[in-house]
mmCIF file with all atom_site columns, C-alpha atoms in Angstrom:
data_model
loop_
_atom_site.group_PDB
_atom_site.id
_atom_site.type_symbol
_atom_site.label_atom_id
_atom_site.label_alt_id
_atom_site.label_comp_id
_atom_site.label_asym_id
_atom_site.label_entity_id
_atom_site.label_seq_id
_atom_site.pdbx_PDB_ins_code
_atom_site.Cartn_x
_atom_site.Cartn_y
_atom_site.Cartn_z
_atom_site.occupancy
_atom_site.B_iso_or_equiv
_atom_site.pdbx_formal_charge
_atom_site.auth_seq_id
_atom_site.auth_comp_id
_atom_site.auth_asym_id
_atom_site.auth_atom_id
_atom_site.pdbx_PDB_model_num
ATOM 1   C CA . MET A 1 1   ? 6.137   15.787  40.092 1.00 0.00 ? 1   MET A CA 1
ATOM 2   C CA . HIS A 1 2   ? 5.934   14.115  43.468 1.00 0.00 ? 2   HIS A CA 1
ATOM 3   C CA . ALA A 1 3   ? 7.609   10.775  44.035 1.00 0.00 ? 3   ALA A CA 1
ATOM 4   C CA . ASP A 1 4   ? 4.263   9.109   44.778 1.00 0.00 ? 4   ASP A CA 1
ATOM 5   C CA . GLN A 1 5   ? 2.653   10.212  41.466 1.00 0.00 ? 5   GLN A CA 1
ATOM 6   C CA . PRO A 1 6   ? 2.806   7.757   38.571 1.00 0.00 ? 6   PRO A CA 1
ATOM 7   C CA . HIS A 1 7   ? 4.843   8.797   35.579 1.00 0.00 ? 7   HIS A CA 1
ATOM 8   C CA . ALA A 1 8   ? 2.643   9.588   32.594 1.00 0.00 ? 8   ALA A CA 1
ATOM 9   C CA . PRO A 1 9   ? 4.074   8.821   29.170 1.00 0.00 ? 9   PRO A CA 1
ATOM 10  C CA . VAL A 1 10  ? 4.912   11.956  27.231 1.00 0.00 ? 10  VAL A CA 1
ATOM 11  C CA . ARG A 1 11  ? 4.100   11.965  23.528 1.00 0.00 ? 11  ARG A CA 1
ATOM 12  C CA . SER A 1 12  ? 6.380   14.038  21.373 1.00 0.00 ? 12  SER A CA 1
ATOM 13  C CA . GLN A 1 13  ? 4.048   13.635  18.385 1.00 0.00 ? 13  GLN A CA 1
ATOM 14  C CA . ALA A 1 14  ? 0.512   12.448  18.004 1.00 0.00 ? 14  ALA A CA 1
ATOM 15  C CA . GLU A 1 15  ? 0.443   8.753   17.282 1.00 0.00 ? 15  GLU A CA 1
ATOM 16  C CA . PRO A 1 16  ? -1.654  8.055   14.181 1.00 0.00 ? 16  PRO A CA 1
ATOM 17  C CA . VAL A 1 17  ? -4.714  5.843   14.341 1.00 0.00 ? 17  VAL A CA 1
ATOM 18  C CA . PRO A 1 18  ? -4.428  3.277   11.538 1.00 0.00 ? 18  PRO A CA 1
ATOM 19  C CA . PRO A 1 19  ? -7.353  2.923   9.111  1.00 0.00 ? 19  PRO A CA 1
ATOM 20  C CA . LEU A 1 20  ? -10.080 0.489   10.127 1.00 0.00 ? 20  LEU A CA 1
ATOM 21  C CA . ARG A 1 21  ? -11.247 -1.975  7.486  1.00 0.00 ? 21  ARG A CA 1
ATOM 22  C CA . LEU A 1 22  ? -14.609 -3.622  8.074  1.00 0.00 ? 22  LEU A CA 1
ATOM 23  C CA . ASP A 1 23  ? -16.755 -5.991  6.057  1.00 0.00 ? 23  ASP A CA 1
ATOM 24  C CA . VAL A 1 24  ? -20.202 -4.404  5.836  1.00 0.00 ? 24  VAL A CA 1
ATOM 25  C CA . ASP A 1 25  ? -23.412 -5.303  4.045  1.00 0.00 ? 25  ASP A CA 1
ATOM 26  C CA . ARG A 1 26  ? -25.339 -2.946  1.819  1.00 0.00 ? 26  ARG A CA 1
ATOM 27  C CA . MET A 1 27  ? -29.015 -3.781  2.027  1.00 0.00 ? 27  MET A CA 1
ATOM 28  C CA . LEU A 1 28  ? -30.422 -3.873  -1.500 1.00 0.00 ? 28  LEU A CA 1
ATOM 29  C CA . ASP A 1 29  ? -33.842 -4.862  -0.216 1.00 0.00 ? 29  ASP A CA 1
ATOM 30  C CA . GLU A 1 30  ? -35.312 -6.569  2.829  1.00 0.00 ? 30  GLU A CA 1
ATOM 31  C CA . PHE A 1 31  ? -33.613 -9.904  2.060  1.00 0.00 ? 31  PHE A CA 1
ATOM 32  C CA . THR A 1 32  ? -30.696 -9.117  -0.284 1.00 0.00 ? 32  THR A CA 1
ATOM 33  C CA . ARG A 1 33  ? -27.297 -8.073  0.989  1.00 0.00 ? 33  ARG A CA 1
ATOM 34  C CA . LEU A 1 34  ? -24.321 -6.884  -1.040 1.00 0.00 ? 34  LEU A CA 1
ATOM 35  C CA . PRO A 1 35  ? -21.055 -7.502  0.849  1.00 0.00 ? 35  PRO A CA 1
ATOM 36  C CA . MET A 1 36  ? -18.692 -4.534  0.748  1.00 0.00 ? 36  MET A CA 1
ATOM 37  C CA . ARG A 1 37  ? -15.548 -3.293  2.417  1.00 0.00 ? 37  ARG A CA 1
ATOM 38  C CA . ALA A 1 38  ? -15.610 -0.040  4.398  1.00 0.00 ? 38  ALA A CA 1
ATOM 39  C CA . THR A 1 39  ? -12.368 1.693   5.293  1.00 0.00 ? 39  THR A CA 1
ATOM 40  C CA . PHE A 1 40  ? -12.576 4.302   8.053  1.00 0.00 ? 40  PHE A CA 1
ATOM 41  C CA . ARG A 1 41  ? -9.795  6.916   8.181  1.00 0.00 ? 41  ARG A CA 1
ATOM 42  C CA . PHE A 1 42  ? -9.026  9.428   10.909 1.00 0.00 ? 42  PHE A CA 1
ATOM 43  C CA . ASP A 1 43  ? -6.914  12.527  10.362 1.00 0.00 ? 43  ASP A CA 1
ATOM 44  C CA . SER A 1 44  ? -5.897  14.240  13.607 1.00 0.00 ? 44  SER A CA 1
ATOM 45  C CA . SER A 1 45  ? -5.657  17.570  11.772 1.00 0.00 ? 45  SER A CA 1
ATOM 46  C CA . LEU A 1 46  ? -9.424  17.305  11.063 1.00 0.00 ? 46  LEU A CA 1
ATOM 47  C CA . PRO A 1 47  ? -10.587 15.175  14.005 1.00 0.00 ? 47  PRO A CA 1
ATOM 48  C CA . SER A 1 48  ? -14.314 15.915  13.794 1.00 0.00 ? 48  SER A CA 1
ATOM 49  C CA . VAL A 1 49  ? -14.611 14.179  10.409 1.00 0.00 ? 49  VAL A CA 1
ATOM 50  C CA . ILE A 1 50  ? -14.108 10.510  9.558  1.00 0.00 ? 50  ILE A CA 1
ATOM 51  C CA . THR A 1 51  ? -13.538 9.623   5.913  1.00 0.00 ? 51  THR A CA 1
ATOM 52  C CA . VAL A 1 52  ? -15.242 6.365   4.958  1.00 0.00 ? 52  VAL A CA 1
ATOM 53  C CA . GLU A 1 53  ? -14.518 4.607   1.682  1.00 0.00 ? 53  GLU A CA 1
ATOM 54  C CA . PHE A 1 54  ? -16.924 1.879   0.592  1.00 0.00 ? 54  PHE A CA 1
ATOM 55  C CA . THR A 1 55  ? -15.553 -0.552  -1.996 1.00 0.00 ? 55  THR A CA 1
ATOM 56  C CA . THR A 1 56  ? -17.447 -3.263  -3.860 1.00 0.00 ? 56  THR A CA 1
ATOM 57  C CA . ASP A 1 57  ? -15.943 -6.529  -5.113 1.00 0.00 ? 57  ASP A CA 1
ATOM 58  C CA . ARG A 1 58  ? -15.975 -4.984  -8.591 1.00 0.00 ? 58  ARG A CA 1
ATOM 59  C CA . GLY A 1 59  ? -13.793 -2.105  -7.391 1.00 0.00 ? 59  GLY A CA 1
ATOM 60  C CA . ARG A 1 60  ? -16.436 0.643   -7.380 1.00 0.00 ? 60  ARG A CA 1
ATOM 61  C CA . ARG A 1 61  ? -15.614 3.247   -4.732 1.00 0.00 ? 61  ARG A CA 1
ATOM 62  C CA . ILE A 1 62  ? -17.839 5.581   -2.754 1.00 0.00 ? 62  ILE A CA 1
ATOM 63  C CA . VAL A 1 63  ? -16.195 8.081   -0.395 1.00 0.00 ? 63  VAL A CA 1
ATOM 64  C CA . ARG A 1 64  ? -18.186 9.895   2.278  1.00 0.00 ? 64  ARG A CA 1
ATOM 65  C CA . ARG A 1 65  ? -17.165 12.176  5.103  1.00 0.00 ? 65  ARG A CA 1
ATOM 66  C CA . ILE A 1 66  ? -19.108 11.520  8.279  1.00 0.00 ? 66  ILE A CA 1
ATOM 67  C CA . GLY A 1 67  ? -18.953 13.324  11.603 1.00 0.00 ? 67  GLY A CA 1
ATOM 68  C CA . ARG A 1 68  ? -17.043 11.397  14.240 1.00 0.00 ? 68  ARG A CA 1
ATOM 69  C CA . GLU A 1 69  ? -19.661 12.342  16.842 1.00 0.00 ? 69  GLU A CA 1
ATOM 70  C CA . LEU A 1 70  ? -22.454 11.016  14.577 1.00 0.00 ? 70  LEU A CA 1
ATOM 71  C CA . LEU A 1 71  ? -20.691 7.648   14.189 1.00 0.00 ? 71  LEU A CA 1
ATOM 72  C CA . HIS A 1 72  ? -19.966 7.404   17.902 1.00 0.00 ? 72  HIS A CA 1
ATOM 73  C CA . GLY A 1 73  ? -23.525 8.315   18.867 1.00 0.00 ? 73  GLY A CA 1
ATOM 74  C CA . GLY A 1 74  ? -24.994 5.894   16.313 1.00 0.00 ? 74  GLY A CA 1
ATOM 75  C CA . LEU A 1 75  ? -23.426 2.955   18.126 1.00 0.00 ? 75  LEU A CA 1
ATOM 76  C CA . THR A 1 76  ? -25.939 3.300   20.966 1.00 0.00 ? 76  THR A CA 1
ATOM 77  C CA . ALA A 1 77  ? -28.796 5.591   19.815 1.00 0.00 ? 77  ALA A CA 1
ATOM 78  C CA . MET A 1 78  ? -30.305 7.336   16.787 1.00 0.00 ? 78  MET A CA 1
ATOM 79  C CA . SER A 1 79  ? -27.739 9.841   15.541 1.00 0.00 ? 79  SER A CA 1
ATOM 80  C CA . GLY A 1 80  ? -27.663 12.308  12.683 1.00 0.00 ? 80  GLY A CA 1
ATOM 81  C CA . CYS A 1 81  ? -30.313 13.784  10.450 1.00 0.00 ? 81  CYS A CA 1
ATOM 82  C CA . GLY A 1 82  ? -30.712 14.590  6.795  1.00 0.00 ? 82  GLY A CA 1
ATOM 83  C CA . GLU A 1 83  ? -28.311 12.785  4.477  1.00 0.00 ? 83  GLU A CA 1
ATOM 84  C CA . VAL A 1 84  ? -26.478 10.726  7.113  1.00 0.00 ? 84  VAL A CA 1
ATOM 85  C CA . ARG A 1 85  ? -28.075 8.806   9.987  1.00 0.00 ? 85  ARG A CA 1
ATOM 86  C CA . MET A 1 86  ? -26.937 5.912   12.141 1.00 0.00 ? 86  MET A CA 1
ATOM 87  C CA . TRP A 1 87  ? -28.664 3.827   14.819 1.00 0.00 ? 87  TRP A CA 1
ATOM 88  C CA . PRO A 1 88  ? -28.131 0.479   16.554 1.00 0.00 ? 88  PRO A CA 1
ATOM 89  C CA . ALA A 1 89  ? -29.700 -2.632  15.031 1.00 0.00 ? 89  ALA A CA 1
ATOM 90  C CA . LEU A 1 90  ? -31.879 -4.863  17.145 1.00 0.00 ? 90  LEU A CA 1
ATOM 91  C CA . PRO A 1 91  ? -29.815 -7.063  19.498 1.00 0.00 ? 91  PRO A CA 1
ATOM 92  C CA . ARG A 1 92  ? -28.645 -10.311 17.921 1.00 0.00 ? 92  ARG A CA 1
ATOM 93  C CA . GLU A 1 93  ? -25.597 -12.525 17.511 1.00 0.00 ? 93  GLU A CA 1
ATOM 94  C CA . ARG A 1 94  ? -23.385 -9.868  15.896 1.00 0.00 ? 94  ARG A CA 1
ATOM 95  C CA . PRO A 1 95  ? -23.758 -6.345  17.377 1.00 0.00 ? 95  PRO A CA 1
ATOM 96  C CA . SER A 1 96  ? -24.252 -3.880  14.551 1.00 0.00 ? 96  SER A CA 1
ATOM 97  C CA . SER A 1 97  ? -25.668 -0.509  13.596 1.00 0.00 ? 97  SER A CA 1
ATOM 98  C CA . TRP A 1 98  ? -27.497 0.724   10.527 1.00 0.00 ? 98  TRP A CA 1
ATOM 99  C CA . LEU A 1 99  ? -25.840 3.523   8.539  1.00 0.00 ? 99  LEU A CA 1
ATOM 100 C CA . LEU A 1 100 ? -28.119 5.324   6.084  1.00 0.00 ? 100 LEU A CA 1
ATOM 101 C CA . LEU A 1 101 ? -26.600 7.584   3.422  1.00 0.00 ? 101 LEU A CA 1
ATOM 102 C CA . GLU A 1 102 ? -28.852 9.656   1.188  1.00 0.00 ? 102 GLU A CA 1
ATOM 103 C CA . ALA A 1 103 ? -28.076 11.849  -1.790 1.00 0.00 ? 103 ALA A CA 1
ATOM 104 C CA . SER A 1 104 ? -30.384 13.291  -4.448 1.00 0.00 ? 104 SER A CA 1
ATOM 105 C CA . GLU A 1 105 ? -33.120 10.651  -4.612 1.00 0.00 ? 105 GLU A CA 1
ATOM 106 C CA . VAL A 1 106 ? -30.718 7.764   -3.900 1.00 0.00 ? 106 VAL A CA 1
ATOM 107 C CA . GLU A 1 107 ? -30.155 6.057   -0.586 1.00 0.00 ? 107 GLU A CA 1
ATOM 108 C CA . ALA A 1 108 ? -27.923 3.302   0.677  1.00 0.00 ? 108 ALA A CA 1
ATOM 109 C CA . LEU A 1 109 ? -28.425 1.378   3.898  1.00 0.00 ? 109 LEU A CA 1
ATOM 110 C CA . PHE A 1 110 ? -25.422 -0.424  5.381  1.00 0.00 ? 110 PHE A CA 1
ATOM 111 C CA . GLU A 1 111 ? -25.192 -2.832  8.280  1.00 0.00 ? 111 GLU A CA 1
ATOM 112 C CA . VAL A 1 112 ? -21.961 -2.042  10.109 1.00 0.00 ? 112 VAL A CA 1
ATOM 113 C CA . PRO A 1 113 ? -20.473 -4.320  12.799 1.00 0.00 ? 113 PRO A CA 1
ATOM 114 C CA . THR A 1 114 ? -19.938 -2.216  15.904 1.00 0.00 ? 114 THR A CA 1
ATOM 115 C CA . ARG A 1 115 ? -17.383 -3.862  18.205 1.00 0.00 ? 115 ARG A CA 1
ATOM 116 C CA . ARG A 1 116 ? -14.275 -2.978  16.211 1.00 0.00 ? 116 ARG A CA 1
ATOM 117 C CA . LEU A 1 117 ? -15.723 0.374   15.118 1.00 0.00 ? 117 LEU A CA 1
ATOM 118 C CA . ALA A 1 118 ? -16.392 1.325   18.754 1.00 0.00 ? 118 ALA A CA 1
ATOM 119 C CA . ALA A 1 119 ? -12.832 0.396   19.792 1.00 0.00 ? 119 ALA A CA 1
ATOM 120 C CA . TRP A 1 120 ? -11.377 2.290   16.819 1.00 0.00 ? 120 TRP A CA 1
ATOM 121 C CA . LEU A 1 121 ? -13.438 5.407   17.570 1.00 0.00 ? 121 LEU A CA 1
ATOM 122 C CA . GLU A 1 122 ? -12.298 5.266   21.207 1.00 0.00 ? 122 GLU A CA 1
ATOM 123 C CA . ALA A 1 123 ? -8.688  5.272   19.962 1.00 0.00 ? 123 ALA A CA 1
ATOM 124 C CA . THR A 1 124 ? -9.421  8.440   17.960 1.00 0.00 ? 124 THR A CA 1
ATOM 125 C CA . TYR A 1 125 ? -10.906 10.085  21.058 1.00 0.00 ? 125 TYR A CA 1
ATOM 126 C CA . ARG A 1 126 ? -7.822  9.157   23.097 1.00 0.00 ? 126 ARG A CA 1
ATOM 127 C CA . LEU A 1 127 ? -5.695  10.879  20.473 1.00 0.00 ? 127 LEU A CA 1
ATOM 128 C CA . VAL A 1 128 ? -7.943  13.944  20.115 1.00 0.00 ? 128 VAL A CA 1
ATOM 129 C CA . PRO A 1 129 ? -10.650 14.261  22.792 1.00 0.00 ? 129 PRO A CA 1
ATOM 130 C CA . ALA A 1 130 ? -14.055 15.556  21.702 1.00 0.00 ? 130 ALA A CA 1
ATOM 131 C CA . GLU A 1 131 ? -13.614 18.817  23.602 1.00 0.00 ? 131 GLU A CA 1
ATOM 132 C CA . ALA A 1 132 ? -10.351 19.520  21.743 1.00 0.00 ? 132 ALA A CA 1
ATOM 133 C CA . GLU A 1 133 ? -11.414 18.661  18.203 1.00 0.00 ? 133 GLU A CA 1
ATOM 134 C CA . TRP A 1 134 ? -12.386 22.225  17.230 1.00 0.00 ? 134 TRP A CA 1
ATOM 135 C CA . GLY A 1 135 ? -9.505  23.951  19.036 1.00 0.00 ? 135 GLY A CA 1
ATOM 136 C CA . GLY A 1 136 ? -6.895  25.374  16.710 1.00 0.00 ? 136 GLY A CA 1
ATOM 137 C CA . LEU A 1 137 ? -8.957  24.531  13.618 1.00 0.00 ? 137 LEU A CA 1
ATOM 138 C CA . ASN A 1 138 ? -8.071  26.473  10.503 1.00 0.00 ? 138 ASN A CA 1
ATOM 139 C CA . TRP A 1 139 ? -11.652 27.285  9.450  1.00 0.00 ? 139 TRP A CA 1
ATOM 140 C CA . ASP A 1 140 ? -10.697 28.379  5.922  1.00 0.00 ? 140 ASP A CA 1
ATOM 141 C CA . GLY A 1 141 ? -8.757  25.164  5.353  1.00 0.00 ? 141 GLY A CA 1
ATOM 142 C CA . PHE A 1 142 ? -11.557 23.122  6.922  1.00 0.00 ? 142 PHE A CA 1
ATOM 143 C CA . LEU A 1 143 ? -14.181 24.574  4.585  1.00 0.00 ? 143 LEU A CA 1
ATOM 144 C CA . MET A 1 144 ? -11.929 24.164  1.536  1.00 0.00 ? 144 MET A CA 1
ATOM 145 C CA . GLU A 1 145 ? -11.296 20.519  2.475  1.00 0.00 ? 145 GLU A CA 1
ATOM 146 C CA . LEU A 1 146 ? -15.025 19.859  2.813  1.00 0.00 ? 146 LEU A CA 1
ATOM 147 C CA . LEU A 1 147 ? -15.904 21.608  -0.424 1.00 0.00 ? 147 LEU A CA 1
ATOM 148 C CA . ASP A 1 148 ? -12.953 20.514  -2.552 1.00 0.00 ? 148 ASP A CA 1
ATOM 149 C CA . GLY A 1 149 ? -12.336 17.013  -1.125 1.00 0.00 ? 149 GLY A CA 1
ATOM 150 C CA . PRO A 1 150 ? -12.780 13.726  -2.980 1.00 0.00 ? 150 PRO A CA 1
ATOM 151 C CA . ASP A 1 151 ? -16.006 13.331  -4.901 1.00 0.00 ? 151 ASP A CA 1
ATOM 152 C CA . ALA A 1 152 ? -18.528 11.665  -2.622 1.00 0.00 ? 152 ALA A CA 1
ATOM 153 C CA . GLY A 1 153 ? -20.275 10.029  -5.553 1.00 0.00 ? 153 GLY A CA 1
ATOM 154 C CA . SER A 1 154 ? -23.672 8.532   -4.992 1.00 0.00 ? 154 SER A CA 1
ATOM 155 C CA . PRO A 1 155 ? -24.347 5.736   -2.524 1.00 0.00 ? 155 PRO A CA 1
#
């Protein structure tokens, strides 16, 4: 390293990204909102997938695995297809995105505040950049984790 180059910090281990807890609203109809808590978790050993746990005041839990790229893209444009989609809400006081989860004739629409989610996702990308998320992946373990992971339940 030359004397005029800045010293870059060297990480001996990947620093974990702490879970993100957000208050979200589940839209029951056009005018009725059900406040919920969403906890987003990042695991650097499976960086392409974010585990999201939705919890109601009554303690009911719904766990879904959502692609990190889908969440990131849904902050600024329509993202996803099929059972999981996300897109930005119309501009207003609190920046947010809509997250739609569908499963066997049931759907749940959530309004998710985006400022903290965007910052949290950026922290995950600093830890594991998008271009590195599939490198070194144990495909057998990945598929077993997806198929045998926590029950997603219905939204």
